[in-house]
Short mmCIF file of C-alpha atoms and ligand atoms in Angstrom, two decimals:
data_model
loop_
_atom_site.label_atom_id
_atom_site.label_comp_id
_atom_site.label_asym_id
_atom_site.label_seq_id
_atom_site.Cartn_x
_atom_site.Cartn_y
_atom_site.Cartn_z
CA MET G 1377 -33.23 75.96 -10.06
CA ARG G 1378 -30.91 73.76 -12.08
CA ILE G 1379 -32.10 70.19 -12.43
CA VAL G 1380 -31.77 67.09 -14.57
CA LEU G 1381 -34.81 64.96 -15.39
CA LEU G 1382 -33.79 61.34 -15.78
CA GLY G 1383 -35.90 58.45 -17.02
CA ALA G 1384 -36.38 56.02 -19.87
CA PRO G 1385 -37.82 57.16 -23.20
CA GLY G 1386 -41.55 57.56 -22.61
CA SER G 1387 -41.25 58.24 -18.87
CA GLY G 1388 -42.77 61.70 -19.42
CA LYS G 1389 -39.71 63.92 -19.02
CA GLY G 1390 -40.70 66.26 -21.84
CA THR G 1391 -44.30 66.65 -20.67
CA GLN G 1392 -43.28 67.38 -17.09
CA ALA G 1393 -40.42 69.68 -18.12
CA LYS G 1394 -42.86 71.79 -20.15
CA LYS G 1395 -45.22 72.14 -17.18
CA LEU G 1396 -42.35 73.08 -14.90
CA MET G 1397 -41.05 75.60 -17.42
CA ALA G 1398 -44.45 77.32 -17.56
CA ASP G 1399 -44.73 77.39 -13.75
CA ARG G 1400 -41.23 78.41 -12.76
CA HIS G 1401 -40.18 80.43 -15.81
CA ILE G 1402 -36.96 78.57 -16.45
CA PRO G 1403 -36.22 76.96 -19.81
CA GLN G 1404 -36.61 73.30 -20.68
CA VAL G 1405 -33.40 72.23 -22.39
CA SER G 1406 -34.33 69.16 -24.41
CA THR G 1407 -31.42 67.76 -26.42
CA GLY G 1408 -33.88 65.56 -28.36
CA ASP G 1409 -35.87 68.65 -29.43
CA MET G 1410 -32.66 70.49 -30.34
CA LEU G 1411 -31.52 67.57 -32.48
CA ARG G 1412 -34.95 67.32 -34.15
CA GLU G 1413 -34.71 71.04 -34.98
CA ALA G 1414 -31.33 70.44 -36.63
CA VAL G 1415 -32.84 67.54 -38.59
CA ALA G 1416 -35.77 69.71 -39.72
CA ALA G 1417 -33.37 72.49 -40.76
CA GLY G 1418 -31.65 69.98 -43.03
CA THR G 1419 -28.11 71.03 -42.09
CA ARG G 1420 -25.26 68.59 -42.73
CA PHE G 1421 -25.11 67.96 -39.00
CA GLY G 1422 -28.88 67.43 -38.99
CA GLN G 1423 -28.60 64.80 -41.69
CA ARG G 1424 -26.01 62.87 -39.66
CA ALA G 1425 -28.08 63.20 -36.49
CA LYS G 1426 -31.17 61.93 -38.34
CA SER G 1427 -29.64 58.57 -39.14
CA VAL G 1428 -28.30 58.12 -35.60
CA MET G 1429 -31.71 58.97 -34.13
CA GLU G 1430 -33.59 56.71 -36.52
CA SER G 1431 -31.38 53.82 -35.50
CA GLY G 1432 -32.18 54.47 -31.83
CA GLN G 1433 -28.49 55.04 -31.00
CA LEU G 1434 -26.91 58.05 -29.30
CA VAL G 1435 -25.23 61.06 -30.88
CA PRO G 1436 -21.51 61.04 -29.82
CA ASP G 1437 -20.70 62.54 -26.42
CA GLU G 1438 -18.27 65.18 -27.72
CA VAL G 1439 -20.92 66.49 -30.13
CA MET G 1440 -23.48 66.65 -27.33
CA LEU G 1441 -21.03 68.51 -25.06
CA GLY G 1442 -20.62 71.19 -27.74
CA ILE G 1443 -24.38 71.57 -28.09
CA ILE G 1444 -25.06 71.70 -24.37
CA SER G 1445 -22.18 74.10 -23.58
CA GLU G 1446 -23.52 76.53 -26.11
CA ARG G 1447 -27.09 76.23 -24.86
CA LEU G 1448 -26.42 76.52 -21.12
CA THR G 1449 -24.41 79.69 -21.59
CA GLN G 1450 -27.34 81.49 -23.27
CA PRO G 1451 -28.81 84.36 -21.21
CA ASP G 1452 -32.15 82.60 -20.65
CA CYS G 1453 -30.35 79.85 -18.68
CA ALA G 1454 -28.80 82.32 -16.24
CA ASP G 1455 -31.47 81.74 -13.59
CA GLY G 1456 -31.73 78.01 -14.09
CA PHE G 1457 -32.74 75.24 -16.48
CA ILE G 1458 -34.45 71.89 -16.68
CA LEU G 1459 -32.32 69.38 -18.53
CA ASP G 1460 -34.44 66.84 -20.39
CA GLY G 1461 -32.61 64.03 -22.21
CA PHE G 1462 -29.13 65.08 -21.10
CA PRO G 1463 -26.92 63.59 -19.68
CA ARG G 1464 -27.51 60.21 -21.28
CA THR G 1465 -24.11 58.59 -20.62
CA GLU G 1466 -21.69 58.65 -17.70
CA GLN G 1467 -19.28 60.62 -19.87
CA GLN G 1468 -21.95 63.27 -20.47
CA ALA G 1469 -22.67 63.40 -16.72
CA ASN G 1470 -18.97 64.03 -16.04
CA ASP G 1471 -18.81 66.62 -18.83
CA LEU G 1472 -21.82 68.40 -17.34
CA GLU G 1473 -20.23 68.50 -13.86
CA GLU G 1474 -17.09 70.03 -15.34
CA LEU G 1475 -19.02 72.57 -17.37
CA LEU G 1476 -21.15 73.65 -14.40
CA ASP G 1477 -18.02 73.86 -12.22
CA GLU G 1478 -16.47 76.18 -14.77
CA LEU G 1479 -19.62 78.29 -14.84
CA ALA G 1480 -19.74 78.16 -11.00
CA VAL G 1481 -23.39 77.08 -11.06
CA PRO G 1482 -23.87 73.75 -9.28
CA LEU G 1483 -26.70 71.40 -10.14
CA ASP G 1484 -29.45 71.26 -7.51
CA GLY G 1485 -30.26 67.66 -8.24
CA ALA G 1486 -31.51 64.95 -10.55
CA ILE G 1487 -35.01 63.50 -10.51
CA LEU G 1488 -35.52 59.97 -11.77
CA MET G 1489 -38.96 59.38 -13.27
CA ASP G 1490 -39.67 55.73 -12.63
CA VAL G 1491 -42.20 53.87 -14.82
CA ASP G 1492 -42.95 50.18 -15.53
CA PHE G 1493 -41.80 48.77 -18.84
CA ASP G 1494 -45.34 47.95 -20.09
CA ILE G 1495 -46.48 51.53 -19.55
CA LEU G 1496 -43.39 52.89 -21.33
CA MET G 1497 -44.21 50.77 -24.37
CA LYS G 1498 -47.80 52.06 -24.52
CA ARG G 1499 -46.71 55.65 -24.02
CA LEU G 1500 -44.16 55.38 -26.82
CA THR G 1501 -46.17 53.37 -29.34
CA GLY G 1502 -49.27 55.50 -28.71
CA ARG G 1503 -47.53 58.91 -28.67
CA ARG G 1504 -48.74 61.38 -31.31
CA THR G 1505 -48.50 65.13 -31.92
CA CYS G 1506 -51.42 67.09 -33.33
CA SER G 1507 -50.20 68.73 -36.56
CA VAL G 1508 -52.44 71.76 -36.00
CA ASN G 1509 -51.39 72.93 -32.53
CA GLY G 1510 -48.42 70.72 -31.58
CA LYS G 1511 -50.31 69.23 -28.64
CA LEU G 1512 -48.85 65.97 -27.32
CA LEU G 1513 -51.47 63.22 -27.36
CA ASN G 1514 -51.62 59.46 -26.89
CA ILE G 1515 -54.00 57.17 -28.73
CA TYR G 1516 -54.26 54.91 -25.64
CA PHE G 1517 -54.42 57.51 -22.88
CA SER G 1518 -55.76 60.83 -24.23
CA PRO G 1519 -59.51 61.47 -23.96
CA GLN G 1520 -61.21 60.55 -27.26
CA ALA G 1521 -62.61 64.11 -27.42
CA GLU G 1522 -59.07 65.55 -27.57
CA LEU G 1523 -58.04 63.17 -30.34
CA ASP G 1524 -61.24 63.94 -32.26
CA ALA G 1525 -60.76 67.70 -31.79
CA CYS G 1526 -57.41 67.55 -33.60
CA ILE G 1527 -58.92 65.72 -36.56
CA ALA G 1528 -61.98 68.03 -36.59
CA ALA G 1529 -59.63 71.03 -36.78
CA GLY G 1530 -58.17 69.55 -39.97
CA GLY G 1531 -55.10 68.15 -38.21
CA GLU G 1532 -53.34 64.81 -38.29
CA LEU G 1533 -52.00 62.73 -35.43
CA VAL G 1534 -48.32 62.60 -36.30
CA ARG G 1535 -46.02 59.90 -34.99
CA ARG G 1536 -42.37 60.67 -34.25
CA GLU G 1537 -40.07 58.87 -36.68
CA ASP G 1538 -38.30 57.02 -33.89
CA ASP G 1539 -41.54 55.91 -32.19
CA ASN G 1540 -41.87 52.72 -34.23
CA GLU G 1541 -41.66 49.32 -32.49
CA GLU G 1542 -38.20 48.44 -33.80
CA THR G 1543 -36.52 51.72 -32.85
CA ILE G 1544 -38.34 51.85 -29.51
CA GLY G 1545 -36.83 48.46 -28.59
CA LYS G 1546 -33.35 49.75 -29.44
CA ARG G 1547 -33.85 53.02 -27.53
CA LEU G 1548 -34.94 51.16 -24.40
CA ASP G 1549 -31.94 48.86 -24.73
CA VAL G 1550 -29.59 51.85 -25.14
CA TYR G 1551 -31.22 53.40 -22.07
CA ARG G 1552 -30.55 50.29 -19.97
CA ARG G 1553 -26.95 49.92 -21.08
CA GLN G 1554 -25.80 53.54 -21.40
CA THR G 1555 -28.13 55.80 -19.42
CA GLU G 1556 -28.97 53.77 -16.31
CA PRO G 1557 -25.39 54.23 -15.01
CA VAL G 1558 -26.13 57.98 -14.91
CA VAL G 1559 -28.71 57.23 -12.19
CA GLY G 1560 -25.91 55.69 -10.08
CA PHE G 1561 -23.71 58.68 -10.85
CA TYR G 1562 -26.14 61.11 -9.17
CA LYS G 1563 -27.10 58.65 -6.43
CA SER G 1564 -23.50 58.26 -5.30
CA ARG G 1565 -23.23 62.05 -5.07
CA GLY G 1566 -26.39 62.32 -2.95
CA LYS G 1567 -28.15 64.27 -5.70
CA LEU G 1568 -30.83 61.79 -6.77
CA ARG G 1569 -34.53 61.76 -5.98
CA THR G 1570 -36.88 59.20 -7.47
CA ILE G 1571 -40.56 59.72 -8.18
CA ASP G 1572 -43.24 57.31 -9.33
CA ALA G 1573 -44.00 58.55 -12.86
CA ASP G 1574 -46.99 56.27 -13.40
CA GLY G 1575 -50.30 58.17 -13.32
CA SER G 1576 -51.92 61.19 -14.88
CA VAL G 1577 -49.82 64.17 -15.96
CA ASP G 1578 -51.13 66.17 -12.99
CA GLU G 1579 -50.52 63.39 -10.47
CA VAL G 1580 -46.92 62.97 -11.64
CA TYR G 1581 -46.43 66.75 -11.66
CA ALA G 1582 -47.57 66.96 -8.03
CA ARG G 1583 -44.97 64.31 -7.09
CA LEU G 1584 -42.30 66.14 -9.09
CA THR G 1585 -42.88 69.50 -7.44
CA ALA G 1586 -43.04 67.84 -4.01
CA ALA G 1587 -39.64 66.24 -4.70
CA LEU G 1588 -38.19 69.55 -5.87
CA ASP G 1589 -39.43 71.46 -2.85
CA LEU G 1590 -37.99 68.99 -0.33
P1 AMP Z 1456 -35.41 62.14 -26.96
O1 AMP Z 1456 -36.34 63.08 -27.62
O2 AMP Z 1456 -34.80 62.70 -25.69
O3 AMP Z 1456 -36.01 60.77 -26.74
O4 AMP Z 1456 -34.17 61.95 -27.95
C1 AMP Z 1456 -34.35 61.42 -29.26
C2 AMP Z 1456 -33.03 60.91 -29.81
O5 AMP Z 1456 -32.09 61.99 -29.89
C3 AMP Z 1456 -32.31 59.86 -28.95
O6 AMP Z 1456 -32.80 58.54 -29.19
C4 AMP Z 1456 -30.87 60.04 -29.41
O7 AMP Z 1456 -30.63 59.46 -30.67
C5 AMP Z 1456 -30.77 61.54 -29.57
N1 AMP Z 1456 -30.34 62.21 -28.31
C6 AMP Z 1456 -31.10 63.05 -27.53
N2 AMP Z 1456 -30.40 63.46 -26.46
C7 AMP Z 1456 -29.19 62.88 -26.55
C8 AMP Z 1456 -28.02 62.88 -25.73
N3 AMP Z 1456 -27.97 63.57 -24.58
N4 AMP Z 1456 -26.95 62.15 -26.15
C9 AMP Z 1456 -26.98 61.46 -27.30
N5 AMP Z 1456 -28.04 61.39 -28.10
C10 AMP Z 1456 -29.15 62.09 -27.75
#
């Protein structure tokens, strides 16, 4: 299975991709995670990416094409992949089509995870990661017991650097202007399915797998 998960920041792409990866044994390819790894490694490229990400803007298309070409040709992607956070521009969508044509592995489809703006804001402003076990939590939505368990284990609830109000506003604006056209790109090719991504993780996952198995 080769699919793209589309949706605004905070729509739950990463959470759902991880569940799907565990179930279907195909890798989640998250360009955001790959960029954050480069930032953490402190490479020169990572330093440049850091400032772009902190400003809520996008890393240039040609750079992203290099990263994704390298990743999708790794052996673990041979039986499929779940793209999370790529493509984010029409140019990237075209680049991906060309790359997959060259590799002779067509995309099965794109799933748009649709969520109301107010919920996106709460998901993004409330999003935290437990420093002890890396678990994704949300101060508005996670059960208090789970939040307390992280603290009790000596952990901290860490906020992503770009999850502050100012950068979130910019990221949502960039999504509307640059990424929403990608939805039209897949729609016009008959490759788009839309799911309601409002609800619990399990409810959304059930809708996602139903859409994939159509
Ligand atoms: P994410 O974790 O997917 O929300 O990505 C975090 C940040 O990484 C984005 O706000 C962008 O600055 C950058 N980024 C991730 N994926 C891409 C992409 N496909 N194209 C350009 N920039 C990206």
